[in-house]
Short mmCIF file of C-alpha atoms and ligand atoms in Angstrom, two decimals:
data_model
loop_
_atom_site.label_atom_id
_atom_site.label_comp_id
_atom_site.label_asym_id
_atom_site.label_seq_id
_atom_site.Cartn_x
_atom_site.Cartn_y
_atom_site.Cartn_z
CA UNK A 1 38.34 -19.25 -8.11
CA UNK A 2 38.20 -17.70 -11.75
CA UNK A 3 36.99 -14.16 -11.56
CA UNK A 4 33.66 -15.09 -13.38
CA UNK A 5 32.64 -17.36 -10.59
CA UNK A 6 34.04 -14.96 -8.03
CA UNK A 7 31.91 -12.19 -9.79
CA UNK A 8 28.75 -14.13 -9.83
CA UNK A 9 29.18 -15.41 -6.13
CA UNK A 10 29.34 -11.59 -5.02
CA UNK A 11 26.59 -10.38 -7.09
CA UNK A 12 24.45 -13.05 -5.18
CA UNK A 13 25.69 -12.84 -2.50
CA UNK A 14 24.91 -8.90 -2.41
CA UNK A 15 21.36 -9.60 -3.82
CA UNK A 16 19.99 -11.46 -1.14
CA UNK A 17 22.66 -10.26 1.51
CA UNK A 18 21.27 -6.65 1.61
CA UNK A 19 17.60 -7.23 2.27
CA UNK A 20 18.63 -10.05 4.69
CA UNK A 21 20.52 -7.04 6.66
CA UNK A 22 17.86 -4.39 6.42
CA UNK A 23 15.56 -7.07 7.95
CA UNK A 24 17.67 -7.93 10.57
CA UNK A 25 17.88 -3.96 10.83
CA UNK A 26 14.45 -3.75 11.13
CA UNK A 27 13.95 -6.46 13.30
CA UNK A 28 15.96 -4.28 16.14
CA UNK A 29 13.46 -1.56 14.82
CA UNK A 30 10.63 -3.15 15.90
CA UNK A 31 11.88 -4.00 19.35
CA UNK A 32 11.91 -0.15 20.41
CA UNK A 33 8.65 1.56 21.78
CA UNK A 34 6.66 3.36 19.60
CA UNK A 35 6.64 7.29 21.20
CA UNK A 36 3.25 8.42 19.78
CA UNK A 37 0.53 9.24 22.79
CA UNK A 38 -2.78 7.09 22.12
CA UNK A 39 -6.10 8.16 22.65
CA UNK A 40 -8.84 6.13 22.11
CA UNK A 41 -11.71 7.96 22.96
CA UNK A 42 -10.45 10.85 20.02
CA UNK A 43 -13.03 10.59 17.60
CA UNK A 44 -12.49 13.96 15.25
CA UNK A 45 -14.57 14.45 11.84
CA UNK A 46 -13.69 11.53 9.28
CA UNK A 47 -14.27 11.64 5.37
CA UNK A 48 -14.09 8.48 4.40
CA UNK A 49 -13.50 8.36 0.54
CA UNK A 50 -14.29 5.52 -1.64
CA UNK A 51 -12.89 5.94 -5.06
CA UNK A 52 -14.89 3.52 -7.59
CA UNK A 53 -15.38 2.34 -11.37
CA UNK A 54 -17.38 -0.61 -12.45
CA UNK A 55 -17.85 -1.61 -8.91
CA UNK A 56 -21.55 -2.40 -7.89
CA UNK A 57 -20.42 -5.99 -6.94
CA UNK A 58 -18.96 -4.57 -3.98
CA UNK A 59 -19.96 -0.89 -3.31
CA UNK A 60 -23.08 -1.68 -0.78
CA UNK A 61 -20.91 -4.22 0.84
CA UNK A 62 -18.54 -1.72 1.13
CA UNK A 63 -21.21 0.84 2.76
CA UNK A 64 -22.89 -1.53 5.20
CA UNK A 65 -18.34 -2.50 6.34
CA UNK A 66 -18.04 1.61 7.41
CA UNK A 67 -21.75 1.59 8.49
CA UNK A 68 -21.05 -0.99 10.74
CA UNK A 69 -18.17 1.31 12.24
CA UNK A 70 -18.36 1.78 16.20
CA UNK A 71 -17.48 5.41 14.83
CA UNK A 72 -19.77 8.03 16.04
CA UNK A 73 -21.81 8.11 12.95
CA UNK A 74 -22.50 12.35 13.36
CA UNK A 75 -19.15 12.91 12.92
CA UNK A 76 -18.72 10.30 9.88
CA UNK A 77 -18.98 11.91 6.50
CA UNK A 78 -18.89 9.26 3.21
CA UNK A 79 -18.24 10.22 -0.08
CA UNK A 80 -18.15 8.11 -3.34
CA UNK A 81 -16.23 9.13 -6.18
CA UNK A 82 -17.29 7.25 -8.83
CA UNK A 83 -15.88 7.58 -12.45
CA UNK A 84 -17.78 6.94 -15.25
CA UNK A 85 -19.10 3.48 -14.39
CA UNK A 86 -21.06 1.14 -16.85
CA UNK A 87 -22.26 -1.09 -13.96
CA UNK A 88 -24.54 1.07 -12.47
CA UNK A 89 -22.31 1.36 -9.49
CA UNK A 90 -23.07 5.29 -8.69
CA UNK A 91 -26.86 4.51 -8.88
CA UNK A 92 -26.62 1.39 -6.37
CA UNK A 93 -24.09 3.67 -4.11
CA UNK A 94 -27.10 6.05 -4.38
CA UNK A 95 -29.84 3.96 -3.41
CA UNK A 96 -27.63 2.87 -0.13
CA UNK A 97 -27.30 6.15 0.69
CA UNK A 98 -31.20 6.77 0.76
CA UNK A 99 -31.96 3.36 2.20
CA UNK A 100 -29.85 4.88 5.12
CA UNK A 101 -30.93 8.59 6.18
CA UNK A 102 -29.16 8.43 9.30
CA UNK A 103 -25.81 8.06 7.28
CA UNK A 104 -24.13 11.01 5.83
CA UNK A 105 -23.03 9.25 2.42
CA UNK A 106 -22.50 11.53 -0.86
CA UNK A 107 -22.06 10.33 -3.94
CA UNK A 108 -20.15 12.17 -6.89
CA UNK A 109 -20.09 11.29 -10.53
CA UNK A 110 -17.65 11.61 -12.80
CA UNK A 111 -18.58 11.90 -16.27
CA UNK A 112 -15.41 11.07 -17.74
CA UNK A 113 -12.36 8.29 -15.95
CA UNK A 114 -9.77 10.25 -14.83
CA UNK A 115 -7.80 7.29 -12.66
CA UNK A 116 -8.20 6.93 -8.92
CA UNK A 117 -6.27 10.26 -7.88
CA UNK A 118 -8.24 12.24 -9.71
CA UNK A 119 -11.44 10.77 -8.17
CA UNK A 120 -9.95 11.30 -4.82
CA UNK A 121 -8.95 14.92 -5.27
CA UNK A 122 -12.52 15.60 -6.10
CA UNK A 123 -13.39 13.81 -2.77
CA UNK A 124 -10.77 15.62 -0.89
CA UNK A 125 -12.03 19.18 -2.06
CA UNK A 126 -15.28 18.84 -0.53
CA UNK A 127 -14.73 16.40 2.75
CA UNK A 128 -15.52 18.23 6.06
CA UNK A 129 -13.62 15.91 8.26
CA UNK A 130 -10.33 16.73 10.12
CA UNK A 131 -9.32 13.09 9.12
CA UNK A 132 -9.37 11.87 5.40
CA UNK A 133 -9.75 8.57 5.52
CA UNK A 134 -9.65 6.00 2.12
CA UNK A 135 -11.00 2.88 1.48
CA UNK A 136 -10.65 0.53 -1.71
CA UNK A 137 -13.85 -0.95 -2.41
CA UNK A 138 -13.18 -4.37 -3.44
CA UNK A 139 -11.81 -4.85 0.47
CA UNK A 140 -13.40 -5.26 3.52
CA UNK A 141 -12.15 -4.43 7.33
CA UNK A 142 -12.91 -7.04 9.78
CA UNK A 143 -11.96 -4.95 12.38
CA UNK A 144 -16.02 -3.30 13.94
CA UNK A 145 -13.33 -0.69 15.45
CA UNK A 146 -11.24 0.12 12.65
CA UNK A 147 -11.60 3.80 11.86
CA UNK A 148 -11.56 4.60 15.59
CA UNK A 149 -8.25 2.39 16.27
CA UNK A 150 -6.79 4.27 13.21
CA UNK A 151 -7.82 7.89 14.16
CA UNK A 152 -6.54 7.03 17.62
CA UNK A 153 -2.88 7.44 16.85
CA UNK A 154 -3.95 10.84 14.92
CA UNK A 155 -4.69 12.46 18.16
CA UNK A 156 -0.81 12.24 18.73
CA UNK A 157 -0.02 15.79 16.54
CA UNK A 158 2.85 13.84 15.75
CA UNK A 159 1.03 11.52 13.24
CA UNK A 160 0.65 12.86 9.90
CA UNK A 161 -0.57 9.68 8.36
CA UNK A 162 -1.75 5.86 9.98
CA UNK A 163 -2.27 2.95 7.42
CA UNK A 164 -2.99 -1.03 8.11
CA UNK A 165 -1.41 -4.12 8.13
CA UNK A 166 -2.50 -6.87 5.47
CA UNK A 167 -3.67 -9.86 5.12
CA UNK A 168 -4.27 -11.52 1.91
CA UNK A 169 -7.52 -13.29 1.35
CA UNK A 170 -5.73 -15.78 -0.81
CA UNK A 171 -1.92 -17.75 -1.12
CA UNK A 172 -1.78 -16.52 -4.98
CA UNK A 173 -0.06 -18.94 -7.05
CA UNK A 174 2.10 -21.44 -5.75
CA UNK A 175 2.06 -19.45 -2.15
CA UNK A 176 3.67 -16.14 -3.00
CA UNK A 177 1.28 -13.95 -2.11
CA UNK A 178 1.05 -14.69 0.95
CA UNK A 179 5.21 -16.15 1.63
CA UNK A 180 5.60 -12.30 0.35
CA UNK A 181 3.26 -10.99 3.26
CA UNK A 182 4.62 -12.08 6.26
CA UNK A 183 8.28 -10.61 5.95
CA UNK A 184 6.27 -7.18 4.69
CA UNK A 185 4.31 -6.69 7.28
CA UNK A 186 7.39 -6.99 9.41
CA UNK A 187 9.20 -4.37 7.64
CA UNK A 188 6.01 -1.91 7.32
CA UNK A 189 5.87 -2.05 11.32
CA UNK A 190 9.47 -2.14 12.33
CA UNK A 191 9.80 1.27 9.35
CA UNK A 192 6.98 2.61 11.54
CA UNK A 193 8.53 2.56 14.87
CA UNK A 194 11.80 3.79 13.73
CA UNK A 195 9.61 6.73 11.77
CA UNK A 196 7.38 6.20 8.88
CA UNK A 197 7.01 3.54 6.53
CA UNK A 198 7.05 4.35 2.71
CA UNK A 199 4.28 2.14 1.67
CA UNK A 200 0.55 3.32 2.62
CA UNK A 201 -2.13 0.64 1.77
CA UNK A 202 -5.33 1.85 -0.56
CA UNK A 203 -7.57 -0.78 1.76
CA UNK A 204 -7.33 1.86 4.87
CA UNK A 205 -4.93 4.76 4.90
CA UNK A 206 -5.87 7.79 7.23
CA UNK A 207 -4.35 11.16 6.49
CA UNK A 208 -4.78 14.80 8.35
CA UNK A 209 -7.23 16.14 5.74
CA UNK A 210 -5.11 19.61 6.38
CA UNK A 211 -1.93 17.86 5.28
CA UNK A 212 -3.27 16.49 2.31
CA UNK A 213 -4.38 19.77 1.38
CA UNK A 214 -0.72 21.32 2.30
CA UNK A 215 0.68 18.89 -0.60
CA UNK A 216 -1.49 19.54 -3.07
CA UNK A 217 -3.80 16.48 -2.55
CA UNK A 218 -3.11 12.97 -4.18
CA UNK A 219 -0.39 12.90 -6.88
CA UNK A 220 -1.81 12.16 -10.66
CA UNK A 221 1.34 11.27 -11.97
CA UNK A 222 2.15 8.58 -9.63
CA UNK A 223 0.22 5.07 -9.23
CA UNK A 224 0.59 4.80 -5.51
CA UNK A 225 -0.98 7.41 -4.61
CA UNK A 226 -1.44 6.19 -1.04
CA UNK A 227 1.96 5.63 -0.76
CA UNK A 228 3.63 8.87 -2.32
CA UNK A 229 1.07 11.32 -0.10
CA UNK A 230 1.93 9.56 3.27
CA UNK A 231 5.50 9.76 2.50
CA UNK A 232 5.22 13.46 1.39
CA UNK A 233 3.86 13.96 4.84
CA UNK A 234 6.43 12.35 6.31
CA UNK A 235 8.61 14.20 4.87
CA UNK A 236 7.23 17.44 6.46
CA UNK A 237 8.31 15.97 9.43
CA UNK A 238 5.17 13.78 10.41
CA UNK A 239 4.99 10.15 11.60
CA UNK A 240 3.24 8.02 8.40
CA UNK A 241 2.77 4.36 10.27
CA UNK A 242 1.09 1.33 9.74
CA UNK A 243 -0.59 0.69 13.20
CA UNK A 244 -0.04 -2.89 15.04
CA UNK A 245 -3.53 -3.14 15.86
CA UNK A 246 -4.74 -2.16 12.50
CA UNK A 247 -5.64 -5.38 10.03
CA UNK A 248 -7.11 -5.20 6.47
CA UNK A 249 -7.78 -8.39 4.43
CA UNK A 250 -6.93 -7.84 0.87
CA UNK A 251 -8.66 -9.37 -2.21
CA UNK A 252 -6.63 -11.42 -4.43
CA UNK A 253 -7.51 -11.45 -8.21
CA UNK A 254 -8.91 -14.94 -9.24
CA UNK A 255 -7.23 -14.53 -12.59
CA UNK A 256 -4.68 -11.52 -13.84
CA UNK A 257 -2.36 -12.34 -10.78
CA UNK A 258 0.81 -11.87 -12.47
CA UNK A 259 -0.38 -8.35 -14.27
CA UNK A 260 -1.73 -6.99 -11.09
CA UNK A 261 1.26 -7.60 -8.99
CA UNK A 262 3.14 -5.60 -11.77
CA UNK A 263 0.88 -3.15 -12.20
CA UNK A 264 1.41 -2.77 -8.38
CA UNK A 265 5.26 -2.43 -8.40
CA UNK A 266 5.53 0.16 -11.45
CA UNK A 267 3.46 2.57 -9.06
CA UNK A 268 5.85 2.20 -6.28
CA UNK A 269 8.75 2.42 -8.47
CA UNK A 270 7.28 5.65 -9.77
CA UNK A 271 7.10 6.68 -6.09
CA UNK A 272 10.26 5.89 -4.80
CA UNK A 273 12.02 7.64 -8.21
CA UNK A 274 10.08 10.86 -7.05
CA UNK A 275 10.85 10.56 -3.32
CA UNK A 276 14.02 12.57 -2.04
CA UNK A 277 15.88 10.93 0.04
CA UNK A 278 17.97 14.11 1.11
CA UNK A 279 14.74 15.82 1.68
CA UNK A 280 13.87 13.21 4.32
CA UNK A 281 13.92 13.60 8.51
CA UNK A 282 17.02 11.81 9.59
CA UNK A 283 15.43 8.65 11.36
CA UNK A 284 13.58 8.48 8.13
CA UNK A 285 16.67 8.50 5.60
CA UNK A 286 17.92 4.75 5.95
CA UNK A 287 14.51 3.54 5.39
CA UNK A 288 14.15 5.58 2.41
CA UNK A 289 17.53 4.77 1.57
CA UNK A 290 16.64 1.04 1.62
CA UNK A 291 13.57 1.00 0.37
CA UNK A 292 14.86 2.74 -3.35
CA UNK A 293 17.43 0.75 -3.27
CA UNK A 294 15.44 -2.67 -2.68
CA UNK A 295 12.87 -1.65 -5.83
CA UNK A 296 15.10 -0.35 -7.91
CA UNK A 297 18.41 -1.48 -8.14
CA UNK A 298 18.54 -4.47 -6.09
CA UNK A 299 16.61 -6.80 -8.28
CA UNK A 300 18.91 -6.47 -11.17
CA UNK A 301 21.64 -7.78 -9.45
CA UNK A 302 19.48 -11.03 -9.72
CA UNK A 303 19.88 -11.98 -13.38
CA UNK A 304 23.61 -10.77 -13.49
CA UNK A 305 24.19 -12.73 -10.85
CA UNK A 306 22.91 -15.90 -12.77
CA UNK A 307 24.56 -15.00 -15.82
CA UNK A 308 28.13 -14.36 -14.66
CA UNK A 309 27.70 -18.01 -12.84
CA UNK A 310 26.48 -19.36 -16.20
CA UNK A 311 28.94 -17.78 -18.19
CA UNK A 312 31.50 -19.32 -15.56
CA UNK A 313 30.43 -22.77 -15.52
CA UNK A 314 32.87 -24.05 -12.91
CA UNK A 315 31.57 -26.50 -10.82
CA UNK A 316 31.52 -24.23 -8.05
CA UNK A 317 28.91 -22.14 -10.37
CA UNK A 318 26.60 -24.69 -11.30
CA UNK A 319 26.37 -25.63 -7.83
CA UNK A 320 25.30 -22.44 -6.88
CA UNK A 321 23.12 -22.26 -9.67
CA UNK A 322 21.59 -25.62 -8.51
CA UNK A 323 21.22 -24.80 -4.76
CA UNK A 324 19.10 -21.36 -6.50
CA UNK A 325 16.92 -23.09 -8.22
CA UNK A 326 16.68 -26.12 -5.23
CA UNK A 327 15.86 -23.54 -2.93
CA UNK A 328 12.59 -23.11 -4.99
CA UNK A 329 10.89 -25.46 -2.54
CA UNK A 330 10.95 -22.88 -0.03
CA UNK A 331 7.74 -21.06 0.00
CA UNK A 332 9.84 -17.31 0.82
CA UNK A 333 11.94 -17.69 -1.07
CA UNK A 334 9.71 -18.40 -4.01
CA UNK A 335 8.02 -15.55 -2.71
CA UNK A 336 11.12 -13.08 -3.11
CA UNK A 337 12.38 -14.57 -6.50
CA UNK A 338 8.37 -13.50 -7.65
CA UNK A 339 8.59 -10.02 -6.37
CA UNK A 340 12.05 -9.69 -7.90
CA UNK A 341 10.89 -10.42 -11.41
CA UNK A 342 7.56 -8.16 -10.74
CA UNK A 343 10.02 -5.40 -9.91
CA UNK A 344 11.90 -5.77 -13.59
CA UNK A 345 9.04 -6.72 -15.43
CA UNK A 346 7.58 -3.10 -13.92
CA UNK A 347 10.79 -1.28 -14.63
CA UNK A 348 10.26 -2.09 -17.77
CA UNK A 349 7.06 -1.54 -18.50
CA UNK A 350 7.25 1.89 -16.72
CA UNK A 351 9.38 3.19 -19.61
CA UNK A 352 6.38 2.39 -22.18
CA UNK A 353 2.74 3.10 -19.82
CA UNK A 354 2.63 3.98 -16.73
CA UNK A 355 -0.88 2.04 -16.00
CA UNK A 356 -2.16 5.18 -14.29
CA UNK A 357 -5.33 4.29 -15.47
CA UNK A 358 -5.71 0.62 -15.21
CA UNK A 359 -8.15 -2.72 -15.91
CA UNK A 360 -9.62 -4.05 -13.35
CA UNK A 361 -8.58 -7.44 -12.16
CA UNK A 362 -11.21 -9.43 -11.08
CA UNK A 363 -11.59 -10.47 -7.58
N1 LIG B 1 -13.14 6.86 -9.16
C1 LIG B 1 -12.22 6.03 -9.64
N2 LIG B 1 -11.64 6.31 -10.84
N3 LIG B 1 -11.85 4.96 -8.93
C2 LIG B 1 -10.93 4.12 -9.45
C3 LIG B 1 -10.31 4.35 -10.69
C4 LIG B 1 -10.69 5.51 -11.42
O1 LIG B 1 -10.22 5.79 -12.51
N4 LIG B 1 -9.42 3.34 -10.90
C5 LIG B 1 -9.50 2.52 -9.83
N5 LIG B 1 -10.41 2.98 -8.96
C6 LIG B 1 -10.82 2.42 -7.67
C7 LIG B 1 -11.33 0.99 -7.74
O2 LIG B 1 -12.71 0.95 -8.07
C8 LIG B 1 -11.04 0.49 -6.34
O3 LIG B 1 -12.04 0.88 -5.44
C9 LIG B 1 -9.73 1.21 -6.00
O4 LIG B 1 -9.67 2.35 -6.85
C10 LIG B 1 -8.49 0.32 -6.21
O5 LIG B 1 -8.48 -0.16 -7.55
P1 LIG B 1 -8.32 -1.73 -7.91
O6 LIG B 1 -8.53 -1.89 -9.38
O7 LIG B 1 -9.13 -2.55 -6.98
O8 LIG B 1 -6.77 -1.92 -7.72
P2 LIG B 1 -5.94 -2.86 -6.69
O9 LIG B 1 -6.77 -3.87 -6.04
O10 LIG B 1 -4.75 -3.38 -7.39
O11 LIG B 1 -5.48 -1.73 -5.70
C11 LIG B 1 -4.27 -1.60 -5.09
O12 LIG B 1 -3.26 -1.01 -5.89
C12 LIG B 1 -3.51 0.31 -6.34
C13 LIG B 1 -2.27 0.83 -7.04
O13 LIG B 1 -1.83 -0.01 -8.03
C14 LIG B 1 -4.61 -0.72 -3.90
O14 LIG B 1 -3.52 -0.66 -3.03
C15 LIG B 1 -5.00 0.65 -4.39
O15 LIG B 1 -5.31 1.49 -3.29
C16 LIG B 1 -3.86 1.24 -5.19
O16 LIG B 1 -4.24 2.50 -5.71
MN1 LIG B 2 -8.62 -3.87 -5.48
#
């Protein structure tokens, strides 16, 4: 074989042979038990925290979803951050709040858009709970039992940090959002069991308010916020899991697909670039290890894989070339080839804005 063709083989074969590894990996992962001590009838102080701007499509939605808690609602504090609307969302939020004395729901305005961390440090400064819990609120929890399944694996001291599973409400185009789904909520459990997944989800994630406070609160120099503060806590030496039983449905933009995705991926790419792997527990190393690796390097090896075969143009090449683009068809794999270019396209853009402030995609 020529050594262009040879090249181009093993970039590809690298590529998509070390995420197929750390998935069988995890697979094993998610076969051992779980060692955190349940309790179900906990129910400690929550804060939940919605962070808004230019929501009043979905902010009294939002209130009656956590209203409709099982949560013992003297112990449930709810505060809305809102930043500088122009919908009118802090005055409908408002009017909720009065239309229902027996809930405990503040709402805080922002004069002046700050981005989401910002709103939720304000939240976290004043919340009386022992659990900080936040919400997005363009999503909605079908679970009536949510917040108490998710503050039931807090009462295990081990547990700095609980998050949920997703499902999207939508395929996205051509099937990837939701081909993309299915093999991540496999690696955000199996991560869990081993120690603590890197990836927190803004639709439910449930921190020890103390912790938060420990690091500082929620990062403003990072998009993910969710995902960065559970994985500082983790860090500490805490368990940061997404919980089996734990299910949010996430809204899919209509339109702006594409954008949001990327938007999505230059905040985690900020996050892993600021995470320290050395810093890490043990268990939690090879996850961390995998998981930089996987958002930042790994996709690259993509288009140099597909130029050395181009370059090459054997026959052994193009027929590698052809079974990559054949393979199309197949709905994961589609799936993966998307996130890949997400990941470069945010890598890129990263270097230029950081979208820590960012337009709302429509949903
Ligand atoms: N107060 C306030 N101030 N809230 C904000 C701001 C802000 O500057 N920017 C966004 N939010 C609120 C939104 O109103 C919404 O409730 C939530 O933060 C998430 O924002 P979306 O615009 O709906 O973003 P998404 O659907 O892509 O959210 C996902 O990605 C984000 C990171 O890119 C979720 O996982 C978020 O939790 C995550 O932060
Ligand atoms: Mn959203």
């Amino acid at each position: 074989m020529d050594p262009l063709t040879a090249l181009g083989a093993a970039l590809a074969a690298a590529h998509f042979g070390t995420p197929l590894a750390y998935y069988a990996v995890a697979k094993r992962w998610l076969k051992t038990p779980w060692r955190v001590k349940l309790d179900p009838s906990y129910a400690p102080a929550v804060t939940v925290a919605i962070p808004t701007c230019n929501e009043a499509r979905h902010i009294e939605e939002k209130l009656e979803d956590i209203y409709r808690q099982d949560y013992p609602r003297d112990r449930l504090e709810i505060i809305v951050v809102d930043s500088a609307s122009s919908d009118g969302t802090a005055e409908k939020a408002r009017r909720w709040g009065a239309a229902h004395p027996d809930a405990d729901v503040k709402v805080v305005e922002e004069p002046q858009r700050r981005g989401k961390a910002s709103a939720l440090n304000a939240a976290l400064a004043m919340a009386r709970g022992e659990v900080f819990v936040v919400t997005d609120a363009d999503c909605r929890w079908p679970q009536r039992d949510a917040l108490r399944r998710a503050v039931s694996w807090l009462a295990d001291p081990g547990v700095g940090a609980v998050t949920c599973l997703k499902k999207p409400a939508a395929d996205g185009p051509a099937g990837v959002e939701t081909g993309y789904r299915d093999r991540y909520n496999v690696l955000r459990l199996a991560e869990s069991k081993k120690w603590a997944t890197s990836i927190f989800h803004g639709e439910l994630a449930a921190y020890r308010t103390e912790l938060l406070r420990k690091i500082g609160g929620f990062p403003l120099d990072i998009g993910a916020d969710d995902s960065h503060t559970a994985t500082q806590i983790a860090l500490m030496g805490y368990r940061a899991i997404a919980a089996e039983d734990l299910w949010c449905v996430e809204a899919v933009p209509r339109s702006g697909y594409h954008r949001w995705r990327i938007r999505r991926a230059q905040h985690l790419l900020q996050h892993f670039l600021k995470t320290p792997v050395e810093e890490a527990p043990p268990p939690m190393r090879p996850i961390l290890l995998a998981e930089k690796y996987l958002h930042h390097a790994n996709p690259w090896l993509l288009p140099a894989a597909v130029a050395a075969l181009a370059a090459a143009a054997t026959p052994p090449a193009l027929a590698l070339l052809a079974t990559g683009a054949a393979a199309l068809v197949f709905r994961s794999y589609r799936a993966w080839t998307a996130a890949q270019l997400y990941l470069m396209a945010a890598a890129v853009k990263n270097l230029r804005d950081k979208e820590l402030v960012w337009e709302k995609q429509d949903k």
